[in-house]
Amino acid sequence: MKVIIKNDEQIEGIRQSCRLASQTLDYLTPLIKEGINTQEINDLADKFITDHGAKSASLGYQGFPKSICTSLNDVVCHGIPSSKVVLKKGDIINVDVTTILDGFYGDTSRMFLIEPVTDEARKLVTETKNALMKAIEKLAPNQYLNHCVGRVIEDYVKNFGYASVQSLTGHGVGLEFHEDPSVFHFNLGFKDVLLKSGMIFTIEPMINQSNNFRIKIDSDDGWTVRTVDGALSAQWEHTVLITDKGAEILTK
Ligand code: MF3
Ligand code: CO
Ligand code: CO
């Protein structure tokens, strides 16, 4: 495993790309409502990204056919935008945007609620974001990655009877889409990566509204990841930089 320590020039480039990814989600926010289909969201996102001199990292990545991921209800992640998936009241959806700007990668995702949603769905979405933010608050140089992230997230979501998906992880990011280290969202029970200033990685917990962390991949498209039991799943993602004092969220 080789965890890259980014230099100041790289950090600034990645910061710009992260800002654009985040701005893409800001732009989409008022448009993600009842009646829109996920292909339309994809096309709006792709135009926004290219209009800003960047491109989608997802499009063509290992054959992924679209520019963003749109993961609805029991879809954990890697949902493929489609004109057949039309948003309706009560849905929860994750939109995941990864940009390449001047060669640098920024990766972020958020949840959107198609109101009215049930109190239970709202709580899952809120507590998944809280779990992510609790992990980010723990980050600091000379701390162990899993002690700050996986342990904290697993312990937190267990309080609600939720399960944190184990077979998909966050990742180093910036010069490539997926770099070392893998960022586990559950307690490994051993010391993994010692954090150092200049490391950049994502944290992107996928939290299931059941006590089952297991997932399955749709065999017809090879991408769509679902909960095995049909439970709802939520995900939020930030790209973070380890600093001398703690961490900076680059995808704010
Ligand atoms: N953006 C996702 C992540 O957070 C990866 C999507 S890969 C794709 O790592 F090919 F599905 F786009
Ligand atoms: Co990611
Ligand atoms: Co992502």
Short mmCIF file of C-alpha atoms and ligand atoms in Angstrom, two decimals:
data_model
loop_
_atom_site.label_atom_id
_atom_site.label_comp_id
_atom_site.label_asym_id
_atom_site.label_seq_id
_atom_site.Cartn_x
_atom_site.Cartn_y
_atom_site.Cartn_z
CA MET A 1 0.00 0.00 0.00
CA LYS A 2 1.28 3.42 -0.96
CA VAL A 3 -0.52 6.42 0.53
CA ILE A 4 0.42 9.58 -1.35
CA ILE A 5 1.26 12.72 0.63
CA LYS A 6 0.11 15.53 -1.62
CA ASN A 7 2.22 18.67 -2.10
CA ASP A 8 0.79 22.20 -1.97
CA GLU A 9 0.28 22.47 -5.70
CA GLN A 10 -1.56 19.14 -5.83
CA ILE A 11 -3.66 20.08 -2.81
CA GLU A 12 -4.74 23.31 -4.49
CA GLY A 13 -5.67 21.49 -7.69
CA ILE A 14 -7.64 18.85 -5.81
CA ARG A 15 -9.31 21.57 -3.74
CA GLN A 16 -10.57 23.23 -6.96
CA SER A 17 -11.89 19.96 -8.35
CA CYS A 18 -13.60 19.14 -5.04
CA ARG A 19 -15.19 22.58 -5.02
CA LEU A 20 -16.59 21.99 -8.50
CA ALA A 21 -17.99 18.58 -7.53
CA SER A 22 -19.70 20.16 -4.54
CA GLN A 23 -20.99 23.07 -6.64
CA THR A 24 -22.46 20.53 -9.06
CA LEU A 25 -24.55 19.12 -6.22
CA ASP A 26 -25.53 22.65 -5.13
CA TYR A 27 -26.69 23.31 -8.68
CA LEU A 28 -28.69 20.07 -8.85
CA THR A 29 -30.37 20.48 -5.46
CA PRO A 30 -33.44 22.53 -6.50
CA LEU A 31 -33.88 20.34 -9.60
CA ILE A 32 -34.04 16.99 -7.79
CA LYS A 33 -37.77 16.71 -7.20
CA GLU A 34 -40.83 14.60 -7.97
CA GLY A 35 -41.21 13.76 -11.69
CA ILE A 36 -37.59 14.19 -12.81
CA ASN A 37 -35.86 11.04 -14.01
CA THR A 38 -32.30 10.14 -13.14
CA GLN A 39 -31.12 10.38 -16.77
CA GLU A 40 -32.18 14.05 -16.73
CA ILE A 41 -30.23 14.58 -13.51
CA ASN A 42 -27.23 12.91 -15.17
CA ASP A 43 -27.43 15.15 -18.21
CA LEU A 44 -27.75 18.34 -16.16
CA ALA A 45 -24.77 17.31 -14.03
CA ASP A 46 -22.64 16.43 -17.06
CA LYS A 47 -23.38 19.76 -18.73
CA PHE A 48 -22.58 21.69 -15.55
CA ILE A 49 -19.27 19.84 -15.15
CA THR A 50 -18.18 20.27 -18.77
CA ASP A 51 -19.33 23.92 -18.84
CA HIS A 52 -16.85 24.46 -16.00
CA GLY A 53 -13.92 23.02 -17.95
CA ALA A 54 -13.91 19.63 -16.24
CA LYS A 55 -15.13 16.14 -16.98
CA SER A 56 -16.86 13.37 -15.12
CA ALA A 57 -14.54 10.75 -13.70
CA SER A 58 -17.35 8.20 -13.56
CA LEU A 59 -18.17 8.22 -17.29
CA GLY A 60 -16.38 5.23 -18.78
CA TYR A 61 -14.68 4.33 -15.49
CA GLN A 62 -14.26 0.54 -15.70
CA GLY A 63 -17.08 0.69 -18.24
CA PHE A 64 -19.54 2.68 -16.10
CA PRO A 65 -21.94 4.11 -18.69
CA LYS A 66 -23.04 7.43 -17.14
CA SER A 67 -21.57 10.61 -15.65
CA ILE A 68 -22.89 10.33 -12.08
CA CYS A 69 -24.27 7.63 -9.80
CA THR A 70 -27.93 7.89 -8.73
CA SER A 71 -28.78 5.41 -6.00
CA LEU A 72 -32.46 5.19 -5.07
CA ASN A 73 -33.99 3.72 -1.87
CA ASP A 74 -32.58 0.16 -1.46
CA VAL A 75 -29.73 0.92 -3.88
CA VAL A 76 -26.59 1.25 -1.76
CA CYS A 77 -24.40 2.87 -4.43
CA HIS A 78 -23.40 2.80 -8.14
CA GLY A 79 -26.98 3.22 -9.38
CA ILE A 80 -27.00 3.91 -13.12
CA PRO A 81 -29.04 6.91 -14.27
CA SER A 82 -32.01 5.93 -16.44
CA SER A 83 -34.98 7.65 -18.05
CA LYS A 84 -37.07 4.83 -16.55
CA VAL A 85 -36.26 5.82 -12.97
CA VAL A 86 -38.64 8.68 -12.20
CA LEU A 87 -38.52 10.25 -8.73
CA LYS A 88 -41.70 10.03 -6.68
CA LYS A 89 -42.89 11.16 -3.27
CA GLY A 90 -41.27 9.23 -0.43
CA ASP A 91 -38.06 8.41 -2.33
CA ILE A 92 -34.57 8.94 -0.94
CA ILE A 93 -31.74 9.18 -3.44
CA ASN A 94 -27.98 9.57 -3.36
CA VAL A 95 -26.29 11.54 -6.13
CA ASP A 96 -22.53 10.93 -6.40
CA VAL A 97 -20.36 13.29 -8.45
CA THR A 98 -16.66 12.84 -9.21
CA THR A 99 -14.92 15.50 -11.30
CA ILE A 100 -11.60 15.68 -13.10
CA LEU A 101 -10.43 19.30 -13.27
CA ASP A 102 -6.93 20.03 -14.63
CA GLY A 103 -6.14 16.36 -13.98
CA PHE A 104 -7.24 16.43 -10.33
CA TYR A 105 -10.10 14.42 -8.85
CA GLY A 106 -12.83 15.51 -6.42
CA ASP A 107 -15.46 13.07 -5.11
CA THR A 108 -18.62 13.81 -3.12
CA SER A 109 -22.18 12.62 -2.70
CA ARG A 110 -25.30 13.73 -0.88
CA MET A 111 -28.77 12.41 -0.15
CA PHE A 112 -31.94 14.07 -1.43
CA LEU A 113 -35.45 13.54 -0.06
CA ILE A 114 -38.52 13.63 -2.28
CA GLU A 115 -40.97 14.95 0.29
CA PRO A 116 -42.94 13.83 2.07
CA VAL A 117 -40.74 10.94 3.25
CA THR A 118 -41.36 8.78 6.29
CA ASP A 119 -39.83 9.77 9.62
CA GLU A 120 -37.82 6.53 9.51
CA ALA A 121 -36.31 7.37 6.11
CA ARG A 122 -35.50 10.92 7.22
CA LYS A 123 -33.81 9.60 10.34
CA LEU A 124 -31.66 7.15 8.34
CA VAL A 125 -30.50 9.97 6.07
CA THR A 126 -29.82 12.36 8.95
CA GLU A 127 -27.95 9.85 11.09
CA THR A 128 -25.83 8.69 8.15
CA LYS A 129 -24.70 12.28 7.66
CA ASN A 130 -24.09 12.60 11.39
CA ALA A 131 -21.95 9.46 11.31
CA LEU A 132 -19.82 10.93 8.50
CA MET A 133 -19.38 14.23 10.35
CA LYS A 134 -18.46 12.49 13.62
CA ALA A 135 -15.70 10.62 11.81
CA ILE A 136 -14.39 13.79 10.16
CA GLU A 137 -14.26 15.55 13.57
CA LYS A 138 -11.99 12.79 14.91
CA LEU A 139 -9.40 13.06 12.11
CA ALA A 140 -5.98 14.37 13.08
CA PRO A 141 -2.36 13.65 12.18
CA ASN A 142 -0.72 10.81 14.13
CA GLN A 143 -4.08 9.12 14.73
CA TYR A 144 -5.00 5.82 13.13
CA LEU A 145 -7.43 6.05 10.24
CA ASN A 146 -9.76 3.22 11.30
CA HIS A 147 -9.83 4.44 14.88
CA CYS A 148 -11.19 7.80 13.63
CA VAL A 149 -13.46 6.53 10.86
CA GLY A 150 -14.59 2.90 10.91
CA ARG A 151 -14.80 2.47 14.65
CA VAL A 152 -16.65 5.76 15.11
CA ILE A 153 -19.15 5.14 12.31
CA GLU A 154 -19.94 1.55 13.29
CA ASP A 155 -20.38 2.43 16.95
CA TYR A 156 -22.59 5.41 16.12
CA VAL A 157 -25.00 3.73 13.69
CA LYS A 158 -25.41 0.64 15.89
CA ASN A 159 -27.32 2.89 18.30
CA PHE A 160 -30.14 3.04 15.78
CA GLY A 161 -30.12 -0.63 14.78
CA TYR A 162 -28.47 0.21 11.45
CA ALA A 163 -25.64 -1.68 9.72
CA SER A 164 -22.61 -0.15 8.00
CA VAL A 165 -21.77 -1.80 4.67
CA GLN A 166 -18.41 -3.58 4.86
CA SER A 167 -17.58 -4.65 1.32
CA LEU A 168 -17.34 -1.16 -0.19
CA THR A 169 -14.98 1.51 1.11
CA GLY A 170 -13.83 5.08 0.89
CA HIS A 171 -10.47 5.63 -0.79
CA GLY A 172 -7.53 7.87 -1.34
CA VAL A 173 -8.30 10.32 -4.15
CA GLY A 174 -6.82 13.28 -5.99
CA LEU A 175 -4.27 12.23 -8.59
CA GLU A 176 -6.38 9.17 -9.45
CA PHE A 177 -10.03 8.23 -8.83
CA HIS A 178 -9.24 5.44 -6.39
CA GLU A 179 -5.91 5.49 -4.57
CA ASP A 180 -4.65 3.92 -1.35
CA PRO A 181 -5.70 3.74 1.39
CA SER A 182 -9.00 1.88 1.53
CA VAL A 183 -11.18 3.64 4.09
CA PHE A 184 -13.27 1.08 5.96
CA HIS A 185 -16.53 2.20 7.54
CA PHE A 186 -16.53 -0.45 10.26
CA ASN A 187 -14.23 -1.34 13.13
CA LEU A 188 -11.30 -3.40 11.83
CA GLY A 189 -10.09 -4.00 15.37
CA PHE A 190 -6.47 -3.30 14.53
CA LYS A 191 -4.28 -0.29 13.78
CA ASP A 192 -4.23 0.53 10.08
CA VAL A 193 -2.94 3.72 8.45
CA LEU A 194 -1.26 6.37 10.59
CA LEU A 195 -2.63 9.69 9.38
CA LYS A 196 -0.22 12.35 8.15
CA SER A 197 -0.74 15.91 7.02
CA GLY A 198 -1.19 16.01 3.22
CA MET A 199 -3.16 12.78 2.93
CA ILE A 200 -6.41 13.13 0.96
CA PHE A 201 -9.15 10.51 0.98
CA THR A 202 -12.90 10.08 0.91
CA ILE A 203 -15.18 8.96 3.69
CA GLU A 204 -18.46 7.65 2.29
CA PRO A 205 -20.42 5.48 4.72
CA MET A 206 -23.23 3.37 3.29
CA ILE A 207 -25.70 2.70 6.08
CA ASN A 208 -28.54 0.18 5.85
CA GLN A 209 -31.82 0.61 7.69
CA SER A 210 -31.60 -2.95 9.00
CA ASN A 211 -29.07 -4.94 10.98
CA ASN A 212 -27.76 -6.57 7.79
CA PHE A 213 -24.67 -5.04 6.16
CA ARG A 214 -24.72 -7.47 3.22
CA ILE A 215 -25.16 -6.31 -0.38
CA LYS A 216 -25.77 -7.84 -3.79
CA ILE A 217 -24.93 -6.56 -7.26
CA ASP A 218 -27.60 -6.61 -10.00
CA SER A 219 -26.55 -9.25 -12.49
CA ASP A 220 -28.26 -7.50 -15.41
CA ASP A 221 -26.09 -4.38 -15.28
CA GLY A 222 -23.13 -5.48 -13.14
CA TRP A 223 -23.10 -2.19 -11.23
CA THR A 224 -26.19 -1.50 -9.14
CA VAL A 225 -25.47 -2.39 -5.50
CA ARG A 226 -28.54 -3.20 -3.37
CA THR A 227 -29.24 -4.27 0.18
CA VAL A 228 -29.89 -8.04 0.25
CA ASP A 229 -33.06 -7.61 2.30
CA GLY A 230 -34.54 -4.64 0.41
CA ALA A 231 -33.92 -2.27 3.31
CA LEU A 232 -33.34 1.40 2.57
CA SER A 233 -29.72 2.54 2.43
CA ALA A 234 -28.21 6.01 2.72
CA GLN A 235 -24.79 7.41 1.87
CA TRP A 236 -22.96 10.73 2.21
CA GLU A 237 -19.44 11.35 0.93
CA HIS A 238 -16.79 13.99 1.48
CA THR A 239 -13.21 14.27 0.28
CA VAL A 240 -11.03 15.37 3.20
CA LEU A 241 -7.44 16.64 3.62
CA ILE A 242 -5.44 15.84 6.74
CA THR A 243 -3.92 19.09 8.02
CA ASP A 244 -1.46 19.89 10.83
CA LYS A 245 -4.37 20.40 13.21
CA GLY A 246 -7.13 18.07 12.01
CA ALA A 247 -8.92 17.81 8.70
CA GLU A 248 -10.29 20.13 6.04
CA ILE A 249 -13.41 19.12 4.13
CA LEU A 250 -12.52 19.83 0.51
CA THR A 251 -16.02 19.10 -0.82
CA LYS A 252 -17.83 21.60 1.42
N1 MF3 B 1 -17.98 7.97 -6.88
C1 MF3 B 1 -17.93 6.60 -6.43
C2 MF3 B 1 -17.06 6.61 -5.21
O1 MF3 B 1 -17.38 7.32 -4.32
C3 MF3 B 1 -17.38 5.67 -7.45
C4 MF3 B 1 -18.23 5.54 -8.61
S1 MF3 B 1 -17.45 4.53 -9.75
C5 MF3 B 1 -18.55 4.52 -11.00
O2 MF3 B 1 -16.03 5.99 -5.10
F1 MF3 B 1 -17.95 3.94 -11.96
F2 MF3 B 1 -19.63 3.88 -10.59
F3 MF3 B 1 -18.88 5.74 -11.30
CO CO B 2 -15.60 7.89 -3.45
CO CO B 3 -18.25 9.16 -4.93
#
